[in-house]
mmCIF file of C-alpha atoms and ligand atoms in Angstrom:
data_model
loop_
_atom_site.group_PDB
_atom_site.id
_atom_site.type_symbol
_atom_site.label_atom_id
_atom_site.label_comp_id
_atom_site.label_asym_id
_atom_site.label_seq_id
_atom_site.Cartn_x
_atom_site.Cartn_y
_atom_site.Cartn_z
ATOM 1 C CA MET X 18 9.296 -8.052 28.148
ATOM 2 C CA THR X 19 7.250 -6.859 31.096
ATOM 3 C CA PRO X 20 3.649 -7.852 31.828
ATOM 4 C CA SER X 21 2.448 -4.296 31.076
ATOM 5 C CA GLU X 22 3.547 -4.600 27.460
ATOM 6 C CA THR X 23 0.986 -5.427 24.807
ATOM 7 C CA LEU X 24 2.152 -7.988 22.277
ATOM 8 C CA ILE X 25 -0.045 -8.550 19.242
ATOM 9 C CA LEU X 26 0.385 -11.278 16.644
ATOM 10 C CA GLY X 27 -0.701 -9.978 13.227
ATOM 11 C CA LEU X 28 -1.467 -12.038 10.111
ATOM 12 C CA GLU X 29 -1.830 -10.868 6.508
ATOM 13 C CA SER X 30 -2.632 -12.710 3.248
ATOM 14 C CA SER X 31 -4.804 -10.290 1.255
ATOM 15 C CA CYS X 32 -2.944 -10.570 -2.058
ATOM 16 C CA ASP X 33 0.296 -12.435 -2.815
ATOM 17 C CA GLU X 34 2.284 -12.017 0.398
ATOM 18 C CA THR X 35 1.875 -14.407 3.333
ATOM 19 C CA ALA X 36 2.960 -12.503 6.421
ATOM 20 C CA ALA X 37 3.043 -12.720 10.213
ATOM 21 C CA SER X 38 4.495 -10.346 12.762
ATOM 22 C CA VAL X 39 4.658 -9.692 16.483
ATOM 23 C CA VAL X 40 4.494 -6.004 17.438
ATOM 24 C CA ARG X 41 4.851 -4.523 20.933
ATOM 25 C CA ASP X 42 2.660 -1.581 21.960
ATOM 26 C CA GLY X 43 1.740 -0.775 18.354
ATOM 27 C CA ARG X 44 5.253 0.374 17.649
ATOM 28 C CA ASP X 45 8.159 -2.029 18.220
ATOM 29 C CA VAL X 46 8.397 -4.713 15.555
ATOM 30 C CA LEU X 47 9.729 -7.864 17.241
ATOM 31 C CA SER X 48 9.407 -9.947 14.073
ATOM 32 C CA ASN X 49 8.249 -9.327 10.516
ATOM 33 C CA VAL X 50 8.117 -12.451 8.345
ATOM 34 C CA ILE X 51 6.973 -12.119 4.730
ATOM 35 C CA ALA X 52 6.825 -14.983 2.214
ATOM 36 C CA THR X 53 6.478 -13.419 -1.224
ATOM 37 C CA GLN X 54 5.037 -15.273 -4.203
ATOM 38 C CA THR X 55 6.468 -13.107 -6.990
ATOM 39 C CA GLU X 56 8.129 -16.093 -8.676
ATOM 40 C CA LEU X 57 4.779 -17.943 -8.892
ATOM 41 C CA HIS X 58 3.053 -15.119 -10.779
ATOM 42 C CA THR X 59 5.866 -13.740 -12.986
ATOM 43 C CA ASP X 60 4.999 -15.831 -16.060
ATOM 44 C CA PHE X 61 1.416 -14.523 -15.933
ATOM 45 C CA GLY X 62 2.401 -10.831 -15.612
ATOM 46 C CA GLY X 63 0.072 -10.404 -12.608
ATOM 47 C CA VAL X 64 -1.288 -12.155 -9.517
ATOM 48 C CA VAL X 65 -3.353 -15.273 -10.298
ATOM 49 C CA PRO X 66 -5.889 -15.529 -7.423
ATOM 50 C CA GLU X 67 -6.148 -19.341 -7.320
ATOM 51 C CA ILE X 68 -2.369 -19.801 -7.288
ATOM 52 C CA ALA X 69 -2.085 -17.141 -4.576
ATOM 53 C CA SER X 70 -4.602 -18.741 -2.230
ATOM 54 C CA ARG X 71 -3.057 -22.209 -2.565
ATOM 55 C CA ALA X 72 0.397 -20.813 -1.809
ATOM 56 C CA HIS X 73 -0.962 -18.992 1.276
ATOM 57 C CA ILE X 74 -2.318 -22.295 2.612
ATOM 58 C CA GLU X 75 1.094 -23.963 2.266
ATOM 59 C CA ARG X 76 2.948 -21.051 3.862
ATOM 60 C CA ILE X 77 0.766 -19.634 6.613
ATOM 61 C CA LEU X 78 1.714 -22.043 9.439
ATOM 62 C CA PRO X 79 5.515 -21.952 8.905
ATOM 63 C CA VAL X 80 5.320 -18.147 8.587
ATOM 64 C CA ILE X 81 3.419 -17.856 11.901
ATOM 65 C CA GLU X 82 5.862 -20.190 13.669
ATOM 66 C CA MET X 83 8.801 -18.201 12.350
ATOM 67 C CA ALA X 84 7.276 -14.877 13.446
ATOM 68 C CA ILE X 85 6.711 -16.207 16.971
ATOM 69 C CA SER X 86 10.204 -17.619 17.295
ATOM 70 C CA GLU X 87 11.918 -14.544 15.754
ATOM 71 C CA ALA X 88 10.092 -12.430 18.340
ATOM 72 C CA GLY X 89 11.917 -14.460 21.001
ATOM 73 C CA LEU X 90 8.774 -16.268 22.127
ATOM 74 C CA ALA X 91 8.594 -20.012 22.739
ATOM 75 C CA LEU X 92 5.449 -21.482 21.206
ATOM 76 C CA ALA X 93 4.920 -23.893 24.120
ATOM 77 C CA THR X 94 5.280 -21.438 27.003
ATOM 78 C CA ASP X 95 5.094 -17.800 25.884
ATOM 79 C CA VAL X 96 1.738 -17.751 24.117
ATOM 80 C CA ARG X 97 0.168 -16.351 27.292
ATOM 81 C CA ARG X 98 2.185 -13.164 26.735
ATOM 82 C CA ILE X 99 0.338 -12.449 23.485
ATOM 83 C CA SER X 100 -2.569 -10.063 24.101
ATOM 84 C CA ALA X 101 -4.516 -10.473 20.848
ATOM 85 C CA ILE X 102 -4.551 -11.949 17.349
ATOM 86 C CA ALA X 103 -5.046 -9.441 14.520
ATOM 87 C CA VAL X 104 -5.741 -10.185 10.889
ATOM 88 C CA GLY X 105 -6.192 -8.179 7.702
ATOM 89 C CA ASN X 106 -9.714 -9.276 6.772
ATOM 90 C CA ARG X 107 -10.532 -6.650 4.100
ATOM 91 C CA PRO X 108 -10.161 -5.592 1.264
ATOM 92 C CA GLY X 109 -8.400 -8.095 -1.009
ATOM 93 C CA LEU X 110 -8.721 -11.309 -2.990
ATOM 94 C CA ILE X 111 -11.311 -13.384 -1.194
ATOM 95 C CA GLY X 112 -9.520 -16.734 -1.554
ATOM 96 C CA SER X 113 -6.317 -15.163 -0.247
ATOM 97 C CA LEU X 114 -7.913 -13.235 2.646
ATOM 98 C CA LEU X 115 -9.687 -16.344 3.895
ATOM 99 C CA VAL X 116 -6.422 -18.150 4.662
ATOM 100 C CA ALA X 117 -5.114 -15.683 7.276
ATOM 101 C CA VAL X 118 -8.636 -15.081 8.608
ATOM 102 C CA ALA X 119 -9.165 -18.827 9.195
ATOM 103 C CA ALA X 120 -5.733 -19.126 10.836
ATOM 104 C CA ALA X 121 -6.340 -16.083 13.069
ATOM 105 C CA LYS X 122 -9.735 -17.362 14.195
ATOM 106 C CA ALA X 123 -8.301 -20.791 15.002
ATOM 107 C CA LEU X 124 -5.481 -19.273 17.073
ATOM 108 C CA ALA X 125 -7.805 -16.842 18.865
ATOM 109 C CA TRP X 126 -10.069 -19.749 19.768
ATOM 110 C CA VAL X 127 -7.441 -22.268 20.941
ATOM 111 C CA TRP X 128 -5.345 -19.670 22.774
ATOM 112 C CA ASP X 129 -8.407 -17.839 24.062
ATOM 113 C CA LYS X 130 -7.300 -14.401 22.828
ATOM 114 C CA PRO X 131 -9.277 -11.431 21.514
ATOM 115 C CA LEU X 132 -9.576 -11.377 17.712
ATOM 116 C CA ILE X 133 -9.222 -8.111 15.765
ATOM 117 C CA GLY X 134 -10.136 -7.700 12.081
ATOM 118 C CA ILE X 135 -8.156 -4.937 10.383
ATOM 119 C CA ASP X 136 -8.725 -2.966 7.180
ATOM 120 C CA HIS X 137 -5.587 -3.430 5.085
ATOM 121 C CA ILE X 138 -5.783 0.090 3.629
ATOM 122 C CA VAL X 139 -5.995 1.768 7.029
ATOM 123 C CA ALA X 140 -3.128 -0.464 8.173
ATOM 124 C CA HIS X 141 -0.922 0.886 5.348
ATOM 125 C CA LEU X 142 -1.263 4.275 7.066
ATOM 126 C CA HIS X 143 0.168 2.784 10.272
ATOM 127 C CA ALA X 144 3.282 1.397 8.534
ATOM 128 C CA GLY X 145 5.156 4.721 8.818
ATOM 129 C CA SER X 146 4.643 4.759 12.605
ATOM 130 C CA LEU X 147 6.414 1.426 13.160
ATOM 131 C CA GLY X 148 9.597 1.825 15.168
ATOM 132 C CA VAL X 149 9.122 5.576 15.616
ATOM 133 C CA GLU X 150 7.067 8.010 17.681
ATOM 134 C CA GLN X 151 3.328 8.191 17.115
ATOM 135 C CA PRO X 152 2.424 10.959 14.641
ATOM 136 C CA ARG X 153 0.625 14.089 15.743
ATOM 137 C CA PHE X 154 -2.996 14.344 14.658
ATOM 138 C CA PRO X 155 -4.936 15.627 12.767
ATOM 139 C CA ALA X 156 -3.087 14.240 9.774
ATOM 140 C CA LEU X 157 -3.487 14.179 6.025
ATOM 141 C CA GLY X 158 -3.327 10.503 4.945
ATOM 142 C CA LEU X 159 -2.471 9.141 1.500
ATOM 143 C CA VAL X 160 -2.609 5.467 0.489
ATOM 144 C CA VAL X 161 -0.950 4.621 -2.814
ATOM 145 C CA SER X 162 -1.038 0.907 -3.554
ATOM 146 C CA GLY X 163 -1.740 -1.644 -6.267
ATOM 147 C CA GLY X 164 -5.487 -1.494 -5.663
ATOM 148 C CA HIS X 165 -6.024 1.889 -3.985
ATOM 149 C CA THR X 166 -5.298 5.591 -4.271
ATOM 150 C CA ASN X 167 -7.079 7.349 -1.420
ATOM 151 C CA MET X 168 -6.681 10.562 0.567
ATOM 152 C CA PHE X 169 -8.037 10.938 4.084
ATOM 153 C CA THR X 170 -8.198 13.397 6.871
ATOM 154 C CA MET X 171 -7.316 11.554 10.081
ATOM 155 C CA ARG X 172 -8.205 12.608 13.617
ATOM 156 C CA SER X 173 -6.472 9.530 15.089
ATOM 157 C CA PRO X 174 -5.157 6.184 13.773
ATOM 158 C CA LEU X 175 -8.774 4.949 13.822
ATOM 159 C CA GLU X 176 -10.800 8.015 12.781
ATOM 160 C CA LEU X 177 -10.567 8.575 9.037
ATOM 161 C CA SER X 178 -12.780 10.579 6.675
ATOM 162 C CA SER X 179 -12.356 10.161 2.966
ATOM 163 C CA LEU X 180 -11.230 13.227 1.000
ATOM 164 C CA GLY X 181 -10.729 11.651 -2.419
ATOM 165 C CA ARG X 182 -9.967 8.460 -4.313
ATOM 166 C CA THR X 183 -9.176 7.246 -7.790
ATOM 167 C CA ILE X 184 -12.078 7.188 -10.208
ATOM 168 C CA ASP X 185 -10.393 4.554 -12.397
ATOM 169 C CA ASP X 186 -6.997 2.844 -11.996
ATOM 170 C CA ALA X 187 -5.041 2.829 -8.754
ATOM 171 C CA ILE X 188 -1.607 4.403 -9.153
ATOM 172 C CA GLY X 189 0.205 1.074 -8.520
ATOM 173 C CA GLU X 190 -1.974 -0.602 -11.137
ATOM 174 C CA ALA X 191 -1.069 2.189 -13.597
ATOM 175 C CA PHE X 192 2.656 1.645 -12.888
ATOM 176 C CA ASP X 193 2.227 -2.119 -13.376
ATOM 177 C CA LYS X 194 0.350 -1.699 -16.669
ATOM 178 C CA ALA X 195 2.836 0.910 -17.913
ATOM 179 C CA ALA X 196 5.709 -1.475 -17.151
ATOM 180 C CA LEU X 197 3.927 -4.244 -19.049
ATOM 181 C CA MET X 198 3.456 -1.945 -22.084
ATOM 182 C CA LEU X 199 7.156 -1.109 -22.002
ATOM 183 C CA GLY X 200 8.196 -4.765 -21.768
ATOM 184 C CA LEU X 201 9.676 -4.399 -18.249
ATOM 185 C CA GLY X 202 9.583 -7.173 -15.640
ATOM 186 C CA PHE X 203 6.915 -8.031 -13.067
ATOM 187 C CA PRO X 204 6.202 -6.512 -10.576
ATOM 188 C CA GLY X 205 6.128 -3.427 -12.750
ATOM 189 C CA GLY X 206 6.296 -0.557 -10.243
ATOM 190 C CA PRO X 207 9.799 -1.260 -8.930
ATOM 191 C CA SER X 208 11.209 -2.012 -12.430
ATOM 192 C CA LEU X 209 9.732 1.186 -13.864
ATOM 193 C CA ASP X 210 11.114 3.182 -10.927
ATOM 194 C CA ARG X 211 14.623 1.757 -11.489
ATOM 195 C CA ARG X 212 14.487 2.348 -15.231
ATOM 196 C CA ALA X 213 13.201 5.924 -14.780
ATOM 197 C CA ALA X 214 16.466 6.796 -13.012
ATOM 198 C CA GLN X 215 18.254 6.493 -16.403
ATOM 199 C CA GLY X 216 15.733 8.603 -18.345
ATOM 200 C CA ASP X 217 14.833 12.248 -18.951
ATOM 201 C CA SER X 218 11.543 13.079 -17.222
ATOM 202 C CA GLN X 219 10.984 16.110 -19.498
ATOM 203 C CA SER X 220 11.298 14.217 -22.790
ATOM 204 C CA VAL X 221 7.537 13.569 -23.080
ATOM 205 C CA ARG X 222 4.954 15.876 -21.507
ATOM 206 C CA PHE X 223 2.311 13.453 -20.305
ATOM 207 C CA PRO X 224 -1.040 14.812 -19.019
ATOM 208 C CA VAL X 225 -1.288 15.441 -15.273
ATOM 209 C CA SER X 226 -4.910 14.700 -14.496
ATOM 210 C CA MET X 227 -6.541 17.199 -12.117
ATOM 211 C CA LEU X 228 -10.268 16.458 -12.821
ATOM 212 C CA GLY X 229 -11.320 20.098 -12.803
ATOM 213 C CA GLN X 230 -10.615 22.974 -10.407
ATOM 214 C CA CYS X 231 -11.688 21.505 -7.090
ATOM 215 C CA SER X 232 -11.691 17.706 -7.229
ATOM 216 C CA LEU X 233 -9.683 15.736 -4.678
ATOM 217 C CA ASP X 234 -10.147 12.542 -6.714
ATOM 218 C CA PHE X 235 -7.473 10.962 -8.892
ATOM 219 C CA SER X 236 -7.473 9.515 -12.408
ATOM 220 C CA PHE X 237 -4.649 7.559 -14.040
ATOM 221 C CA SER X 238 -6.339 5.986 -17.065
ATOM 222 C CA GLY X 239 -5.665 8.975 -19.379
ATOM 223 C CA LEU X 240 -1.974 8.853 -18.504
ATOM 224 C CA LYS X 241 -1.927 5.127 -19.245
ATOM 225 C CA THR X 242 -3.550 5.645 -22.662
ATOM 226 C CA ALA X 243 -1.161 8.508 -23.465
ATOM 227 C CA LEU X 244 1.744 6.165 -22.717
ATOM 228 C CA LEU X 245 0.234 3.436 -24.907
ATOM 229 C CA TYR X 246 0.124 5.838 -27.861
ATOM 230 C CA GLU X 247 3.730 6.941 -27.252
ATOM 231 C CA VAL X 248 4.853 3.308 -27.161
ATOM 232 C CA ARG X 249 2.828 1.918 -30.051
ATOM 233 C CA GLY X 250 1.725 4.943 -32.095
ATOM 234 C CA LEU X 251 -1.888 5.995 -32.721
ATOM 235 C CA PRO X 252 -4.193 3.017 -33.337
ATOM 236 C CA GLU X 253 -5.970 2.294 -36.592
ATOM 237 C CA GLY X 254 -9.458 0.949 -35.959
ATOM 238 C CA ARG X 255 -11.174 0.690 -32.571
ATOM 239 C CA GLY X 256 -11.349 -1.597 -29.543
ATOM 240 C CA ARG X 257 -10.091 -5.164 -30.001
ATOM 241 C CA ASP X 258 -9.689 -4.654 -33.758
ATOM 242 C CA ALA X 259 -7.273 -1.733 -33.332
ATOM 243 C CA THR X 260 -3.866 -2.180 -34.938
ATOM 244 C CA PHE X 261 -0.727 -0.282 -34.002
ATOM 245 C CA ALA X 262 2.227 0.858 -36.073
ATOM 246 C CA ARG X 263 4.868 -0.495 -33.666
ATOM 247 C CA SER X 264 5.480 -2.383 -30.428
ATOM 248 C CA ALA X 265 7.692 -1.867 -27.379
ATOM 249 C CA GLU X 266 10.481 -3.942 -28.994
ATOM 250 C CA ASP X 267 10.860 -1.277 -31.670
ATOM 251 C CA LEU X 268 11.846 1.373 -29.095
ATOM 252 C CA SER X 269 15.473 2.173 -28.306
ATOM 253 C CA GLU X 270 16.746 1.577 -24.773
ATOM 254 C CA LYS X 271 17.021 5.335 -24.311
ATOM 255 C CA ARG X 272 13.436 5.897 -25.449
ATOM 256 C CA VAL X 273 12.165 3.282 -22.947
ATOM 257 C CA SER X 274 14.070 4.976 -20.106
ATOM 258 C CA ASP X 275 12.763 8.412 -21.160
ATOM 259 C CA LEU X 276 9.175 7.136 -21.268
ATOM 260 C CA CYS X 277 9.575 5.594 -17.794
ATOM 261 C CA ALA X 278 10.925 8.841 -16.353
ATOM 262 C CA SER X 279 8.231 10.965 -18.045
ATOM 263 C CA PHE X 280 5.403 8.617 -16.988
ATOM 264 C CA GLN X 281 6.654 8.515 -13.402
ATOM 265 C CA HIS X 282 7.009 12.285 -13.323
ATOM 266 C CA ALA X 283 3.377 12.820 -14.458
ATOM 267 C CA ALA X 284 1.960 10.188 -12.062
ATOM 268 C CA ILE X 285 3.801 11.560 -9.013
ATOM 269 C CA GLU X 286 3.096 15.175 -10.011
ATOM 270 C CA ALA X 287 -0.637 14.350 -9.921
ATOM 271 C CA ILE X 288 -0.237 13.003 -6.379
ATOM 272 C CA ILE X 289 1.694 16.034 -5.130
ATOM 273 C CA ARG X 290 -0.748 18.519 -6.671
ATOM 274 C CA LYS X 291 -3.687 16.718 -5.056
ATOM 275 C CA LEU X 292 -1.939 16.712 -1.683
ATOM 276 C CA ASP X 293 -1.477 20.442 -2.093
ATOM 277 C CA ARG X 294 -5.140 20.901 -2.942
ATOM 278 C CA ALA X 295 -6.201 18.755 0.028
ATOM 279 C CA LEU X 296 -4.025 20.822 2.334
ATOM 280 C CA SER X 297 -5.727 24.041 1.153
ATOM 281 C CA VAL X 298 -9.163 22.481 1.692
ATOM 282 C CA LEU X 299 -8.244 21.428 5.240
ATOM 283 C CA GLN X 300 -6.791 24.848 5.987
ATOM 284 C CA ASP X 301 -9.995 26.508 4.714
ATOM 285 C CA ARG X 302 -11.978 24.211 7.010
ATOM 286 C CA SER X 303 -9.728 25.280 9.913
ATOM 287 C CA GLU X 304 -8.516 21.684 10.257
ATOM 288 C CA PRO X 305 -4.867 22.090 9.266
ATOM 289 C CA PRO X 306 -2.982 18.811 9.672
ATOM 290 C CA HIS X 307 0.245 18.473 11.673
ATOM 291 C CA THR X 308 1.415 15.421 9.786
ATOM 292 C CA LEU X 309 1.428 13.944 6.292
ATOM 293 C CA ILE X 310 1.075 10.164 6.510
ATOM 294 C CA ILE X 311 1.797 8.104 3.374
ATOM 295 C CA GLY X 312 1.576 4.329 2.942
ATOM 296 C CA GLY X 313 1.073 1.514 0.425
ATOM 297 C CA GLY X 314 3.377 -0.204 -2.070
ATOM 298 C CA VAL X 315 3.935 2.914 -4.194
ATOM 299 C CA SER X 316 5.310 4.756 -1.148
ATOM 300 C CA ALA X 317 8.511 2.822 -2.036
ATOM 301 C CA ASN X 318 8.765 4.903 -5.227
ATOM 302 C CA SER X 319 11.975 6.942 -5.178
ATOM 303 C CA LEU X 320 10.481 10.045 -6.821
ATOM 304 C CA LEU X 321 7.415 10.048 -4.550
ATOM 305 C CA ARG X 322 9.653 9.748 -1.470
ATOM 306 C CA ALA X 323 11.805 12.683 -2.596
ATOM 307 C CA ARG X 324 8.859 14.871 -3.629
ATOM 308 C CA ALA X 325 6.891 14.062 -0.450
ATOM 309 C CA ALA X 326 9.898 14.990 1.721
ATOM 310 C CA ASP X 327 10.198 18.373 -0.065
ATOM 311 C CA PHE X 328 6.444 18.950 0.102
ATOM 312 C CA ALA X 329 6.275 18.216 3.835
ATOM 313 C CA ARG X 330 9.285 20.417 4.595
ATOM 314 C CA GLU X 331 7.931 23.357 2.584
ATOM 315 C CA ARG X 332 4.469 23.075 4.187
ATOM 316 C CA HIS X 333 5.857 22.570 7.733
ATOM 317 C CA LEU X 334 4.324 19.111 8.084
ATOM 318 C CA ASP X 335 5.844 16.138 9.874
ATOM 319 C CA LEU X 336 6.165 13.273 7.407
ATOM 320 C CA ARG X 337 5.440 9.616 8.199
ATOM 321 C CA ILE X 338 6.382 7.428 5.245
ATOM 322 C CA PRO X 339 7.236 3.768 5.879
ATOM 323 C CA ARG X 340 10.778 2.436 5.842
ATOM 324 C CA LEU X 341 11.142 0.313 2.683
ATOM 325 C CA PRO X 342 10.404 -3.086 4.324
ATOM 326 C CA TYR X 343 7.041 -1.727 5.525
ATOM 327 C CA CYS X 344 5.946 -0.214 2.182
ATOM 328 C CA VAL X 345 5.051 -3.627 0.751
ATOM 329 C CA ASP X 346 2.261 -5.721 2.231
ATOM 330 C CA ASN X 347 3.289 -6.898 5.695
ATOM 331 C CA ALA X 348 1.720 -8.031 8.948
ATOM 332 C CA ALA X 349 3.572 -5.582 11.219
ATOM 333 C CA MET X 350 1.245 -2.794 10.059
ATOM 334 C CA ILE X 351 -1.736 -5.065 10.854
ATOM 335 C CA ALA X 352 -0.492 -5.867 14.372
ATOM 336 C CA GLY X 353 0.550 -2.238 14.907
ATOM 337 C CA LEU X 354 -2.846 -0.783 14.052
ATOM 338 C CA ALA X 355 -4.579 -3.521 16.059
ATOM 339 C CA PHE X 356 -2.979 -2.090 19.213
ATOM 340 C CA HIS X 357 -5.183 1.001 18.809
ATOM 341 C CA HIS X 358 -8.255 -1.174 18.216
ATOM 342 C CA LEU X 359 -7.524 -3.174 21.363
ATOM 343 C CA ARG X 360 -7.001 -0.024 23.433
ATOM 344 C CA ALA X 361 -10.332 1.324 22.166
ATOM 345 C CA GLY X 362 -12.063 -1.954 23.067
ATOM 346 C CA ARG X 363 -12.723 -2.756 19.421
ATOM 347 C CA THR X 364 -12.455 -6.519 19.082
ATOM 348 C CA ASP X 365 -14.358 -8.938 16.869
ATOM 349 C CA PRO X 366 -16.304 -12.152 17.434
ATOM 350 C CA LEU X 367 -15.091 -15.495 16.083
ATOM 351 C CA SER X 368 -17.731 -15.118 13.356
ATOM 352 C CA LEU X 369 -15.437 -12.491 11.719
ATOM 353 C CA THR X 370 -15.418 -12.943 7.931
ATOM 354 C CA ALA X 371 -13.176 -11.926 5.072
ATOM 355 C CA THR X 372 -14.632 -9.323 2.711
ATOM 356 C CA PRO X 373 -13.246 -8.362 -0.734
ATOM 357 C CA ALA X 374 -14.490 -4.774 -0.306
ATOM 358 C CA GLY X 375 -12.815 -2.520 2.243
ATOM 359 C CA THR X 376 -14.167 0.218 4.455
ATOM 360 C CA PHE X 377 -13.262 2.878 1.849
HETATM 361 O O1 KG4 Y 9 0.486 -2.092 -1.083
HETATM 362 P P1 KG4 Y 9 0.944 -3.125 -2.047
HETATM 363 O O2 KG4 Y 9 2.145 -3.974 -1.668
HETATM 364 O O3 KG4 Y 9 -0.226 -4.085 -2.419
HETATM 365 C C1 KG4 Y 9 -1.548 -3.652 -2.434
HETATM 366 O O4 KG4 Y 9 -2.150 -3.502 -1.347
HETATM 367 O O5 KG4 Y 9 -2.000 -3.370 -3.582
HETATM 368 O O6 KG4 Y 9 1.241 -2.359 -3.408
HETATM 369 C C2 KG4 Y 9 1.716 -3.020 -4.538
HETATM 370 C C3 KG4 Y 9 1.889 -1.990 -5.633
HETATM 371 C C4 KG4 Y 9 2.174 -2.622 -6.995
HETATM 372 O O7 KG4 Y 9 1.326 -2.034 -7.940
HETATM 373 C C5 KG4 Y 9 3.639 -2.263 -7.209
HETATM 374 O O8 KG4 Y 9 3.990 -2.179 -8.574
HETATM 375 C C6 KG4 Y 9 3.720 -0.920 -6.531
HETATM 376 O O9 KG4 Y 9 2.986 -1.111 -5.343
HETATM 377 N N1 KG4 Y 9 5.106 -0.531 -6.232
HETATM 378 C C7 KG4 Y 9 5.722 0.538 -6.804
HETATM 379 C C8 KG4 Y 9 7.037 0.544 -6.310
HETATM 380 N N2 KG4 Y 9 7.182 -0.512 -5.452
HETATM 381 C C9 KG4 Y 9 5.982 -1.149 -5.413
HETATM 382 N N3 KG4 Y 9 5.257 1.459 -7.664
HETATM 383 C C10 KG4 Y 9 6.116 2.420 -8.056
HETATM 384 N N4 KG4 Y 9 7.407 2.486 -7.641
HETATM 385 C C11 KG4 Y 9 7.907 1.585 -6.772
HETATM 386 N N5 KG4 Y 9 9.168 1.665 -6.358
HETATM 387 ZN ZN1 ZN Y 10 -1.309 -3.330 0.344
#
């Protein structure tokens, strides 16, 4: 490592992953430590905020120490080489966010380093640039995660304007709820993806929500309800009093696989059609993008990866989609994006707070 290199220590604890990473020059990942909590939340079928924040407290210090040592840095002597401490401080579960934010502020204070608060959603869009060349801008950005489905036009890693977002469920949330309805394991997205590989995506024609002729927003709640009716039959009665003719246990293995494949097809089709629409809008505005940048947990989805690759090739766009380890929540994307903040002189005071709402 030479003195001209910029090393940033990034921390992340917005949901149920405790993560720390050292990244050089916004690009080279020297360490990427992630402690997942899946086993703590499985019995509940979703993340329990109080359990998550307690687990972050137990894990944050060992995770930071591991990230520093895996980066080849000695805690006692090499701390001076670190240029800044970055932390995902928004959006997320407040009790979870606070753990990494408190740790980052303490380290920035004792080591006398600049502190940089990072928006987790914007950081997901940096994940595909880790370990590779910087993308060319302007870019069309898409975040598909458990809590977000957003499209952006990007003039740089830091300059984003919103094009559209979900008006109800995020796509990852829809995958998780669909998996729950079908009796698949937690976390639902990856299990549904695996199961879809054995099914026929044309067996059920689920609605692909477009929200009219021009909208760049997304909606996944209609798809979710359509799946519910396929799984359990049409309800008798309304609301909490509704009763259904059958449950997921009554379905054959083949039927479950077919429903997974058909649901996944409709959800990903909606994404691809909206990307296409966004591209036309940007072309009409004479702002055609050079690159399609995708990030967030659902960017691990096998069908989305295949469809996005075809889409980008056909439309002559470079594609930046994260390698699988960087699709899930991680701190490398936090430290990587922070490099651009630091270069732009955007640092934060020690009064930085965690906020459940994000920038978008
Ligand atoms: O970005 P992320 O790790 O956390 C948030 O910031 O929300 O995204 C988690 C989401 C979950 O909803 C998970 O089910 C989904 O990403 N996910 C997938 C796949 N892998 C993760 N959804 C569909 N297919 C996958 N292979
Ligand atoms: Zn995330």
